[in-house]
Short mmCIF file of C-alpha atoms in Angstrom, two decimals:
data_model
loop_
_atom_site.label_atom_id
_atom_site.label_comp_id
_atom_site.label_asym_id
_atom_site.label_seq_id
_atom_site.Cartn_x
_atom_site.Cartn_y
_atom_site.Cartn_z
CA UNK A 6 85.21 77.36 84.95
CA UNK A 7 85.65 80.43 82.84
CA UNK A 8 89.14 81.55 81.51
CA UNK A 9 89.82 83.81 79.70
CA UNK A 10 92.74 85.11 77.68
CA UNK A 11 94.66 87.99 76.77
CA UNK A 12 97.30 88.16 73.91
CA UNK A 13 99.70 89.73 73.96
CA UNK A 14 101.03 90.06 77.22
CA UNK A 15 102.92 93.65 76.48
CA UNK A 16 102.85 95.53 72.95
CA UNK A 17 104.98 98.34 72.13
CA UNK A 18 103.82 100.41 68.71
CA UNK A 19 105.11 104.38 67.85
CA UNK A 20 102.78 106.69 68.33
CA UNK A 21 100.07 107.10 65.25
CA UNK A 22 99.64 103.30 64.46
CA UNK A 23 96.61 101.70 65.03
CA UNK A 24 96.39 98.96 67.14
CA UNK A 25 94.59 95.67 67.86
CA UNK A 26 94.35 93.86 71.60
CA UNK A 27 92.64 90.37 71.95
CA UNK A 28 90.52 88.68 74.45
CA UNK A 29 89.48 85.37 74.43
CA UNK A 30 87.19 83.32 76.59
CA UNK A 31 86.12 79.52 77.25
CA UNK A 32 82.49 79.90 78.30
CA UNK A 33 79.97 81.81 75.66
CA UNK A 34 77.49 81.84 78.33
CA UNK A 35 78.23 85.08 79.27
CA UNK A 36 75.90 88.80 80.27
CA UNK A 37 78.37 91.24 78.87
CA UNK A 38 82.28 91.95 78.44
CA UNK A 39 83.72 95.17 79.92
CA UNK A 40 87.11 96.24 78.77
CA UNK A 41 89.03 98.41 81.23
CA UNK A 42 92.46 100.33 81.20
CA UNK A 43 94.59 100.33 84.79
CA UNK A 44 97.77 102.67 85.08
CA UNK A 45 100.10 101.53 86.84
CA UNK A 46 99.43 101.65 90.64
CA UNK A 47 95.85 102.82 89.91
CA UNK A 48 92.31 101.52 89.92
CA UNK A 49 90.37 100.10 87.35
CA UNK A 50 88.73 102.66 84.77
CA UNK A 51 85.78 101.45 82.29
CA UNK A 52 86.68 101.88 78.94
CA UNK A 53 83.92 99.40 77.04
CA UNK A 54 80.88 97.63 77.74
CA UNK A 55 79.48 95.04 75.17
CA UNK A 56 75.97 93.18 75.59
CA UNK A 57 76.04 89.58 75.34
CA UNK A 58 73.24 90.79 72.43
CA UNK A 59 75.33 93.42 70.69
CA UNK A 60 78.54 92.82 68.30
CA UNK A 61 80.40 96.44 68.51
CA UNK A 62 80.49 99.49 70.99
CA UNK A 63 82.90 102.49 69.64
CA UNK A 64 84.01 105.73 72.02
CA UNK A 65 86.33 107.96 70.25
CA UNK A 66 88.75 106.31 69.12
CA UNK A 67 88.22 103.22 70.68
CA UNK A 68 85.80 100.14 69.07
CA UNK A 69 85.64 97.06 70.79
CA UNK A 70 83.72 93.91 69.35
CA UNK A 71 82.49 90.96 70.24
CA UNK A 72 81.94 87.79 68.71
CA UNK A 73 80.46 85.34 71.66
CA UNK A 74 80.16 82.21 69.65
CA UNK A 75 83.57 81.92 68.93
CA UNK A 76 84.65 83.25 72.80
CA UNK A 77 86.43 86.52 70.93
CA UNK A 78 86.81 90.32 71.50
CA UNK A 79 89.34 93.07 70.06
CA UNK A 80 89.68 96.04 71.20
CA UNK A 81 91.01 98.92 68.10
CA UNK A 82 92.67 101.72 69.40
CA UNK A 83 93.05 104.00 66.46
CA UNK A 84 95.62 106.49 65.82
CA UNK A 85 97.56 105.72 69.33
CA UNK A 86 98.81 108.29 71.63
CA UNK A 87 101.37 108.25 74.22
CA UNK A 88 98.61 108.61 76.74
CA UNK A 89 97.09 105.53 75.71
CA UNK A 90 99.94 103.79 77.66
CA UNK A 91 98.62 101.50 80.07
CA UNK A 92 97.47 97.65 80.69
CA UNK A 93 94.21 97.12 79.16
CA UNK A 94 92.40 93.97 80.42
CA UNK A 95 89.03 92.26 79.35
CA UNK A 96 86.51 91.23 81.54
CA UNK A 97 83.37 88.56 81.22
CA UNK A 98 80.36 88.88 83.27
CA UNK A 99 78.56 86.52 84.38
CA UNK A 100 75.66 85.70 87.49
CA UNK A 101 77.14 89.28 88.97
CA UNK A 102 81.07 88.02 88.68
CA UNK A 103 83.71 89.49 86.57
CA UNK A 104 86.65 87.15 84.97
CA UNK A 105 89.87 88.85 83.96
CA UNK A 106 92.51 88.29 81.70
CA UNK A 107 95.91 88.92 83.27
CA UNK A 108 95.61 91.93 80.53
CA UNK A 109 98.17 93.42 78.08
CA UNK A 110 101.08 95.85 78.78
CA UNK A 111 100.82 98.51 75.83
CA UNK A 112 103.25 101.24 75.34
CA UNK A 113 103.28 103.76 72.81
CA UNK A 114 106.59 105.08 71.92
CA UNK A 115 106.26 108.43 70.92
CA UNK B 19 80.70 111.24 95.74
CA UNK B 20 81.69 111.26 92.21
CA UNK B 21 83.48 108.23 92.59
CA UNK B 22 84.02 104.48 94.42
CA UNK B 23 85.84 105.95 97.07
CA UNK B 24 88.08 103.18 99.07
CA UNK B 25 90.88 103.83 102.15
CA UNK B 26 93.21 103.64 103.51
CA UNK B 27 94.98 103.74 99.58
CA UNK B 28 98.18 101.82 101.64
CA UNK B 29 98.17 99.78 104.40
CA UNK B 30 100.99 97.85 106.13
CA UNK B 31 100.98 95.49 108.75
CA UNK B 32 102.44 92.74 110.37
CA UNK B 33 101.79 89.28 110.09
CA UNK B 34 98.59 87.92 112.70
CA UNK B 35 96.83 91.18 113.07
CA UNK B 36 94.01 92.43 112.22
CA UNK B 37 92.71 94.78 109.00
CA UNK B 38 89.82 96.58 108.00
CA UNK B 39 89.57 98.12 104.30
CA UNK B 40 86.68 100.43 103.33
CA UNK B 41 84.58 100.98 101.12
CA UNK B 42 82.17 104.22 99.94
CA UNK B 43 80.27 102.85 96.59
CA UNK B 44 79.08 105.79 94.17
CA UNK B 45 76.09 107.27 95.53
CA UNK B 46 72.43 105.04 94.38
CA UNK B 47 74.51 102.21 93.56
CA UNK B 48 72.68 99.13 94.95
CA UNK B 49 75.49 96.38 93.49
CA UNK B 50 79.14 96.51 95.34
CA UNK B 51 81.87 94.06 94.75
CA UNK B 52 85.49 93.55 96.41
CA UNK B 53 88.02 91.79 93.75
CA UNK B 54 91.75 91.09 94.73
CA UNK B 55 94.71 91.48 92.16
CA UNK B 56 98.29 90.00 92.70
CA UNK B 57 101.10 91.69 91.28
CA UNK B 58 100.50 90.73 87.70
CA UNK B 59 96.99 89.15 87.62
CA UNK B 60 93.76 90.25 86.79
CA UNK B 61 91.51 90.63 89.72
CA UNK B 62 89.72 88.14 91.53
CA UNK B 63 86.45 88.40 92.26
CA UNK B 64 85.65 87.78 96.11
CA UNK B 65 82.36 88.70 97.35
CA UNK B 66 79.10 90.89 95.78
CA UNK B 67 76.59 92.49 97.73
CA UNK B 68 73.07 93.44 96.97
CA UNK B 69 71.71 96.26 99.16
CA UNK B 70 72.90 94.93 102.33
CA UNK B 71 73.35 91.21 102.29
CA UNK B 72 75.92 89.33 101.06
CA UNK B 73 74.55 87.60 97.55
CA UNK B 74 77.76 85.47 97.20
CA UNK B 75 81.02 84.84 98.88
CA UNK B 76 82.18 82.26 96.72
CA UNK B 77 85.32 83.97 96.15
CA UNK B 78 86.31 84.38 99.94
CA UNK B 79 89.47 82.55 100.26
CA UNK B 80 88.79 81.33 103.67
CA UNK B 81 87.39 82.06 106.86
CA UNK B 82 90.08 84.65 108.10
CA UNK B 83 87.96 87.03 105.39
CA UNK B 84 84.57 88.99 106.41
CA UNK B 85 82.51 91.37 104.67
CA UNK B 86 79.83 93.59 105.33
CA UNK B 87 77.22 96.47 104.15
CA UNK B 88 74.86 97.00 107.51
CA UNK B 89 73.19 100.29 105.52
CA UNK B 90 73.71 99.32 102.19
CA UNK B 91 76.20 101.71 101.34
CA UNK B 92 79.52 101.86 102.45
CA UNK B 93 81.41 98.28 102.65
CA UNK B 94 84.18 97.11 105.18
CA UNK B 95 86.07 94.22 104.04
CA UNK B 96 88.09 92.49 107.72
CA UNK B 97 90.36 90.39 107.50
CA UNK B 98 92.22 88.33 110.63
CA UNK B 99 95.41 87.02 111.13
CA UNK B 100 96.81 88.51 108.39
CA UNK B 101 99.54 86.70 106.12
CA UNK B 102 101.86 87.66 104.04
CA UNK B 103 100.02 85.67 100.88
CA UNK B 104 97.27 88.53 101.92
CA UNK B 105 99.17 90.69 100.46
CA UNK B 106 97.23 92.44 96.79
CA UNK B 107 95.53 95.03 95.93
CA UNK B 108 91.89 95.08 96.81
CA UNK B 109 89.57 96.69 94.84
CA UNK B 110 85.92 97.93 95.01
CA UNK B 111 83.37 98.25 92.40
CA UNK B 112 79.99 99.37 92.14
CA UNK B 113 77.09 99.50 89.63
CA UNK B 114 73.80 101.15 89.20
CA UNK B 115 71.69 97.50 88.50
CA UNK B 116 73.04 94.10 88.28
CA UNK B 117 72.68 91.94 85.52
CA UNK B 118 73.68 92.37 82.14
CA UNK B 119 73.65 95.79 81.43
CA UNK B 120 75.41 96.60 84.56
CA UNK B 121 78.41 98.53 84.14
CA UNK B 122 80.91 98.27 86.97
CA UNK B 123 82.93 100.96 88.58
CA UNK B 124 86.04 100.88 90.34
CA UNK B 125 87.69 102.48 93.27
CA UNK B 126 91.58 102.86 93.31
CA UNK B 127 92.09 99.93 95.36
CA UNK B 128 93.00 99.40 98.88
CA UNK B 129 97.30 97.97 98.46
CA UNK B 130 98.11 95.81 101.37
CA UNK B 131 101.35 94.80 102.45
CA UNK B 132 101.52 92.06 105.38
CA UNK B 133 105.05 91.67 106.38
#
């Protein structure tokens, strides 16, 4: 059964820094990995999606890798904002399901 | 529409009766999906349709939960004899293709409250 992982749980950086949220999963066997943001008492907005194929996708100021072998993403947020608050969580596809992390709280303290 | 459109956004009810949640997929998307989340989880995936039938249900908790897609467009999750462990957000996606390149979408989710 896949798991996967998110560390931290909640980061809180000033505003400017740049900043680095992990994913981790058990099962390599996987079609893609979507990262997503959620505010809180929203839906789900796509951020991210890597290709089991590809290594790196970049939007702004986001860049999110993947490493599949080793069951690893990141997700870089550069220069951080105070809109950028939000839980971020990491999500493996695979046969047409989704596995989440239980995601990480970030705040940016302006 | 623009968007994964889902209502009612809130629902409350009491425990034993009966719910209905919608959902209204982005327009051409052939892929829709209903996830749950719990107060501090990640979602949980609970059924995925192709165009109208039902290509797994593994994630359907139990038999009180019911899904359909008669047109292939707009989804109504039921549920019956609601219980207060019913109570999450639900959430509908939906993507252009399914497979690996396919991106999902979310709606704002469906929060129910069984009391």
């Amino acid at each position: 059964k896949q798991e996967v992982t998110q560390i931290p749980a909640a980061l809180s950086v000033p505003e400017g820094e740049n900043l680095v949220l992990n994913c981790s999963f058990t099962d390599s066997a996987i079609y893609n990995l979507q990262w997503f943001r959620q505010d809180p008492g929203k839906g789900l907005t796509s951020l991210l999606l890597i290709q089991s194929s590809q290594r790196e996708q970049t939007s702004g100021r986001l860049n999110a890798s993947l490493d599949k072998s080793s069951g690893r993403s990141t997700l870089y947020i550069a220069a951080s904002q105070p809109g950028d608050s939000a839980t971020y969580l990491c999500a493996v596809k695979r046969n047409e399901k989704l596995t989440f992390g239980t995601g990480t709280r970030l705040t940016i303290i302006p | 529409g623009a968007g994964v459109s889902q209502t009612p956004s809130n629902k409350v009810t009491e425990k034993g009766k009966y719910v209905e949640l919608r959902c209204d997929p982005i327009s051409g998307h052939t892929a829709l999906y209903w996830y749950r989340q719990s107060l501090g989880q990640g979602p949980e995936f609970l059924i995925y349709f192709q165009g109208t039938g039902a290509a797994d249900d593994s994630g359907l908790p139990n038999d009180r939960f019911f899904a359909v897609r008669p047109e292939g467009s707009v989804s109504t999750l039921k549920i019956q004899r609601t219980e207060r462990g019913d109570s999450a957000v639900y959430l509908c996606a939906s993507s252009l293709i399914q497979g690996g390149t396919g991106e999902l979408f979310f709606g704002e989710g469906s929060r129910l409250t069984v009391l």
